[in-house]
Amino acid sequence: MDGRITSLDIEEYPNTEVQKNQVLTLEEWQDKWVNRNTAFHQEQGHQLLKKHLDTFLKGESGLRVFFPLCGKAVEMKWFADRGHSVIGVEISELGIREFFTEQNLSYSEEPITEIPGAKVFKSSSGNISLYCCSIFDLPRTNIGKFDRIWDRGALVAINPGDRKCYADIMSSLLGKKFQYLVCVLSYDPTKHPGPPFYVPQAEIERLFGKICNIHCLEKVDAFEERHKSWGIDYLFEKLYLLTEK
């Protein structure tokens, strides 16, 4: 044993206010892509999603699946290849273009008339549409409702002061009999300012508990060598399934 804390030893950190004033601007997120500071991207896709994919999809076909703050997530192609319609939103045009290039997908782009300066990128097959804009501008596009939402690296990246607004937008996108998977991280927020930000279960319940049943599917040790530079000594990832109440 290396002496690190295990999941049996740790409860959720009691001070949920310590990061509340932390802010990252959209320009700072765009700079992360330009400077290749994108360690959050998972080239092999998310293993917990892979493990729980059948639970998530429930054998249904032709679903509308939403990826908030999608980056160049390879999972978008997983769903498209299964015949589902994928819509994502991402502030970095570079990240969106890299997705299509790395997945060998041809695409077109067009302006989003409702949002000056914003664009939507669409795969030639028509089943992947990625909106390049702030997620807080997305409601202006009449994007419709979704059957599934995969929220990994999104809720944990939103500035803590903006979470209620974010949750309201996400709630407005939920269709009938939705399944909403959200990944959050547990660590000592007094040692790392974020992002990714610490999001305890109580926060998920505060944001979504009125309209969603909330079930923790799994908790895994996600600590890697690179996380030592954050000043933390433990990091757990938790996968929650939100369903219609």
GROMACS .gro file of C-alpha atoms in nm:
model
  245
    1MET     CA    1   0.000   0.000   0.000
    2ASP     CA    2   0.121   0.352  -0.075
    3GLY     CA    3  -0.057   0.505   0.222
    4ARG     CA    4  -0.305   0.701   0.015
    5ILE     CA    5  -0.661   0.745   0.132
    6THR     CA    6  -0.909   0.489   0.001
    7SER     CA    7  -1.280   0.525  -0.057
    8LEU     CA    8  -1.346   0.349   0.272
    9ASP     CA    9  -1.172   0.629   0.463
   10ILE     CA   10  -1.324   0.940   0.315
   11GLU     CA   11  -1.657   1.110   0.352
   12GLU     CA   12  -1.753   1.404   0.134
   13TYR     CA   13  -1.566   1.718   0.230
   14PRO     CA   14  -1.783   1.927   0.462
   15ASN     CA   15  -1.688   2.273   0.333
   16THR     CA   16  -1.872   2.317   0.005
   17GLU     CA   17  -1.833   2.696   0.005
   18VAL     CA   18  -1.457   2.717  -0.030
   19GLN     CA   19  -1.461   2.729  -0.413
   20LYS     CA   20  -1.778   2.934  -0.454
   21ASN     CA   21  -1.604   3.247  -0.585
   22GLN     CA   22  -1.375   3.068  -0.831
   23VAL     CA   23  -1.421   3.189  -1.189
   24LEU     CA   24  -1.274   3.084  -1.521
   25THR     CA   25  -1.365   3.293  -1.825
   26LEU     CA   26  -1.461   3.152  -2.164
   27GLU     CA   27  -1.137   3.300  -2.300
   28GLU     CA   28  -0.938   3.103  -2.043
   29TRP     CA   29  -1.111   2.782  -2.152
   30GLN     CA   30  -1.034   2.861  -2.516
   31ASP     CA   31  -0.671   2.921  -2.420
   32LYS     CA   32  -0.655   2.573  -2.267
   33TRP     CA   33  -0.725   2.428  -2.612
   34VAL     CA   34  -0.480   2.658  -2.786
   35ASN     CA   35  -0.207   2.574  -2.532
   36ARG     CA   36  -0.286   2.201  -2.531
   37ASN     CA   37  -0.376   2.211  -2.163
   38THR     CA   38  -0.645   1.948  -2.216
   39ALA     CA   39  -0.554   1.664  -1.985
   40PHE     CA   40  -0.929   1.632  -1.921
   41HIS     CA   41  -0.974   1.479  -2.269
   42GLN     CA   42  -0.991   1.098  -2.262
   43GLU     CA   43  -0.868   0.949  -2.588
   44GLN     CA   44  -1.012   0.606  -2.512
   45GLY     CA   45  -1.347   0.737  -2.395
   46HIS     CA   46  -1.490   0.719  -2.047
   47GLN     CA   47  -1.470   0.376  -1.891
   48LEU     CA   48  -1.766   0.426  -1.656
   49LEU     CA   49  -1.986   0.525  -1.949
   50LYS     CA   50  -1.869   0.219  -2.138
   51LYS     CA   51  -1.951   0.001  -1.837
   52HIS     CA   52  -2.298   0.149  -1.784
   53LEU     CA   53  -2.387   0.209  -2.149
   54ASP     CA   54  -2.663  -0.053  -2.159
   55THR     CA   55  -2.822   0.093  -1.845
   56PHE     CA   56  -2.804   0.435  -2.005
   57LEU     CA   57  -2.949   0.342  -2.344
   58LYS     CA   58  -3.200   0.081  -2.223
   59GLY     CA   59  -3.196  -0.083  -2.565
   60GLU     CA   60  -3.369   0.214  -2.726
   61SER     CA   61  -3.284   0.340  -3.074
   62GLY     CA   62  -3.295   0.678  -3.244
   63LEU     CA   63  -3.232   0.875  -2.925
   64ARG     CA   64  -3.135   1.243  -2.905
   65VAL     CA   65  -2.821   1.260  -2.691
   66PHE     CA   66  -2.681   1.586  -2.554
   67PHE     CA   67  -2.316   1.648  -2.465
   68PRO     CA   68  -2.274   1.972  -2.266
   69LEU     CA   69  -1.922   2.121  -2.287
   70CYS     CA   70  -1.838   1.836  -2.521
   71GLY     CA   71  -1.481   1.920  -2.622
   72LYS     CA   72  -1.376   1.649  -2.867
   73ALA     CA   73  -1.524   1.361  -2.667
   74VAL     CA   74  -1.485   1.036  -2.860
   75GLU     CA   75  -1.807   0.908  -2.701
   76MET     CA   76  -2.002   1.130  -2.939
   77LYS     CA   77  -1.904   0.898  -3.221
   78TRP     CA   78  -1.999   0.594  -3.011
   79PHE     CA   79  -2.357   0.716  -2.997
   80ALA     CA   80  -2.368   0.831  -3.358
   81ASP     CA   81  -2.238   0.492  -3.474
   82ARG     CA   82  -2.526   0.330  -3.284
   83GLY     CA   83  -2.776   0.534  -3.480
   84HIS     CA   84  -2.844   0.805  -3.226
   85SER     CA   85  -2.852   1.179  -3.290
   86VAL     CA   86  -2.577   1.366  -3.106
   87ILE     CA   87  -2.584   1.735  -3.020
   88GLY     CA   88  -2.301   1.900  -2.831
   89VAL     CA   89  -2.206   2.249  -2.720
   90GLU     CA   90  -1.846   2.367  -2.683
   91ILE     CA   91  -1.688   2.711  -2.660
   92SER     CA   92  -1.368   2.606  -2.839
   93GLU     CA   93  -1.392   2.596  -3.218
   94LEU     CA   94  -1.051   2.429  -3.214
   95GLY     CA   95  -1.184   2.144  -3.001
   96ILE     CA   96  -1.481   2.094  -3.233
   97ARG     CA   97  -1.268   2.090  -3.548
   98GLU     CA   98  -1.027   1.844  -3.387
   99PHE     CA   99  -1.317   1.612  -3.309
  100PHE     CA  100  -1.424   1.586  -3.671
  101THR     CA  101  -1.066   1.557  -3.794
  102GLU     CA  102  -0.962   1.290  -3.544
  103GLN     CA  103  -1.279   1.087  -3.606
  104ASN     CA  104  -1.230   1.115  -3.985
  105LEU     CA  105  -1.569   1.277  -4.029
  106SER     CA  106  -1.645   1.532  -4.299
  107TYR     CA  107  -1.851   1.827  -4.183
  108SER     CA  108  -2.000   2.160  -4.274
  109GLU     CA  109  -2.038   2.477  -4.073
  110GLU     CA  110  -2.295   2.751  -4.066
  111PRO     CA  111  -2.371   3.053  -3.850
  112ILE     CA  112  -2.623   3.033  -3.568
  113THR     CA  113  -2.852   3.320  -3.651
  114GLU     CA  114  -2.984   3.357  -3.296
  115ILE     CA  115  -2.633   3.400  -3.149
  116PRO     CA  116  -2.410   3.657  -3.322
  117GLY     CA  117  -2.065   3.513  -3.395
  118ALA     CA  118  -2.161   3.156  -3.307
  119LYS     CA  119  -2.150   2.858  -3.544
  120VAL     CA  120  -2.287   2.508  -3.565
  121PHE     CA  121  -2.073   2.228  -3.711
  122LYS     CA  122  -2.260   1.934  -3.865
  123SER     CA  123  -2.131   1.597  -3.976
  124SER     CA  124  -2.205   1.513  -4.339
  125SER     CA  125  -2.403   1.213  -4.215
  126GLY     CA  126  -2.628   1.458  -4.032
  127ASN     CA  127  -2.633   1.284  -3.696
  128ILE     CA  128  -2.374   1.496  -3.512
  129SER     CA  129  -2.426   1.870  -3.460
  130LEU     CA  130  -2.186   2.066  -3.243
  131TYR     CA  131  -2.272   2.420  -3.140
  132CYS     CA  132  -1.976   2.651  -3.088
  133CYS     CA  133  -2.105   2.897  -2.829
  134SER     CA  134  -2.150   2.946  -2.458
  135ILE     CA  135  -2.390   2.696  -2.307
  136PHE     CA  136  -2.565   2.991  -2.143
  137ASP     CA  137  -2.657   3.121  -2.490
  138LEU     CA  138  -2.787   2.783  -2.606
  139PRO     CA  139  -3.153   2.835  -2.502
  140ARG     CA  140  -3.180   3.103  -2.772
  141THR     CA  141  -3.140   2.836  -3.043
  142ASN     CA  142  -3.459   2.636  -2.979
  143ILE     CA  143  -3.250   2.321  -2.967
  144GLY     CA  144  -3.533   2.098  -2.845
  145LYS     CA  145  -3.555   1.823  -2.584
  146PHE     CA  146  -3.324   1.528  -2.524
  147ASP     CA  147  -3.370   1.164  -2.430
  148ARG     CA  148  -3.021   1.131  -2.285
  149ILE     CA  149  -2.758   1.365  -2.144
  150TRP     CA  150  -2.395   1.266  -2.084
  151ASP     CA  151  -2.243   1.522  -1.848
  152ARG     CA  152  -1.877   1.451  -1.796
  153GLY     CA  153  -1.642   1.743  -1.748
  154ALA     CA  154  -1.933   1.985  -1.766
  155LEU     CA  155  -2.099   2.032  -1.427
  156VAL     CA  156  -1.752   2.010  -1.270
  157ALA     CA  157  -1.621   2.280  -1.508
  158ILE     CA  158  -1.901   2.533  -1.467
  159ASN     CA  159  -1.808   2.819  -1.234
  160PRO     CA  160  -1.970   2.736  -0.898
  161GLY     CA  161  -2.163   3.062  -0.900
  162ASP     CA  162  -2.320   2.967  -1.234
  163ARG     CA  163  -2.435   2.617  -1.142
  164LYS     CA  164  -2.798   2.708  -1.072
  165CYS     CA  165  -2.829   2.875  -1.412
  166TYR     CA  166  -2.659   2.575  -1.574
  167ALA     CA  167  -2.891   2.330  -1.397
  168ASP     CA  168  -3.196   2.530  -1.506
  169ILE     CA  169  -3.081   2.510  -1.868
  170MET     CA  170  -3.013   2.137  -1.843
  171SER     CA  171  -3.351   2.078  -1.680
  172SER     CA  172  -3.521   2.265  -1.963
  173LEU     CA  173  -3.362   2.027  -2.215
  174LEU     CA  174  -3.491   1.707  -2.054
  175GLY     CA  175  -3.749   1.512  -2.252
  176LYS     CA  176  -3.997   1.254  -2.127
  177LYS     CA  177  -3.843   0.947  -1.960
  178PHE     CA  178  -3.496   1.102  -1.980
  179GLN     CA  179  -3.178   0.945  -1.851
  180TYR     CA  180  -2.912   1.195  -1.739
  181LEU     CA  181  -2.568   1.061  -1.647
  182VAL     CA  182  -2.340   1.301  -1.463
  183CYS     CA  183  -1.983   1.247  -1.345
  184VAL     CA  184  -1.850   1.451  -1.054
  185LEU     CA  185  -1.526   1.456  -0.858
  186SER     CA  186  -1.456   1.433  -0.486
  187TYR     CA  187  -1.136   1.574  -0.338
  188ASP     CA  188  -1.029   1.822  -0.071
  189PRO     CA  189  -1.132   2.160  -0.222
  190THR     CA  190  -0.918   2.351   0.029
  191LYS     CA  191  -0.610   2.212  -0.149
  192HIS     CA  192  -0.708   2.269  -0.514
  193PRO     CA  193  -0.907   2.568  -0.641
  194GLY     CA  194  -1.042   2.394  -0.951
  195PRO     CA  195  -1.145   2.344  -1.220
  196PRO     CA  196  -1.250   2.071  -1.218
  197PHE     CA  197  -1.452   2.181  -0.918
  198TYR     CA  198  -1.560   1.969  -0.627
  199VAL     CA  199  -1.930   1.879  -0.654
  200PRO     CA  200  -2.075   1.684  -0.359
  201GLN     CA  201  -2.395   1.482  -0.377
  202ALA     CA  202  -2.578   1.747  -0.175
  203GLU     CA  203  -2.510   1.994  -0.455
  204ILE     CA  204  -2.654   1.759  -0.717
  205GLU     CA  205  -2.961   1.718  -0.498
  206ARG     CA  206  -2.990   2.097  -0.457
  207LEU     CA  207  -2.966   2.153  -0.831
  208PHE     CA  208  -3.176   1.866  -0.962
  209GLY     CA  209  -3.355   1.703  -0.670
  210LYS     CA  210  -3.692   1.869  -0.729
  211ILE     CA  211  -3.739   1.712  -1.071
  212CYS     CA  212  -3.502   1.413  -1.071
  213ASN     CA  213  -3.451   1.089  -0.887
  214ILE     CA  214  -3.077   1.073  -0.815
  215HIS     CA  215  -2.889   0.745  -0.788
  216CYS     CA  216  -2.515   0.695  -0.749
  217LEU     CA  217  -2.421   0.411  -0.984
  218GLU     CA  218  -2.054   0.388  -0.897
  219LYS     CA  219  -1.763   0.550  -0.720
  220VAL     CA  220  -1.406   0.487  -0.836
  221ASP     CA  221  -1.059   0.596  -0.736
  222ALA     CA  222  -0.953   0.834  -1.015
  223PHE     CA  223  -0.625   0.957  -0.863
  224GLU     CA  224  -0.334   0.973  -1.108
  225GLU     CA  225   0.025   1.087  -1.077
  226ARG     CA  226  -0.059   1.421  -1.244
  227HIS     CA  227  -0.305   1.504  -0.968
  228LYS     CA  228  -0.021   1.538  -0.717
  229SER     CA  229   0.054   1.874  -0.878
  230TRP     CA  230  -0.291   1.989  -0.768
  231GLY     CA  231  -0.180   1.948  -0.408
  232ILE     CA  232  -0.436   1.676  -0.336
  233ASP     CA  233  -0.380   1.320  -0.219
  234TYR     CA  234  -0.710   1.162  -0.318
  235LEU     CA  235  -0.957   1.197  -0.603
  236PHE     CA  236  -1.273   0.997  -0.656
  237GLU     CA  237  -1.504   1.003  -0.952
  238LYS     CA  238  -1.872   0.941  -0.893
  239LEU     CA  239  -2.127   0.852  -1.159
  240TYR     CA  240  -2.486   0.951  -1.095
  241LEU     CA  241  -2.797   0.858  -1.289
  242LEU     CA  242  -3.074   1.118  -1.287
  243THR     CA  243  -3.420   1.005  -1.396
  244GLU     CA  244  -3.767   1.151  -1.412
  245LYS     CA  245  -3.954   1.182  -1.083
   0.00000   0.00000   0.00000
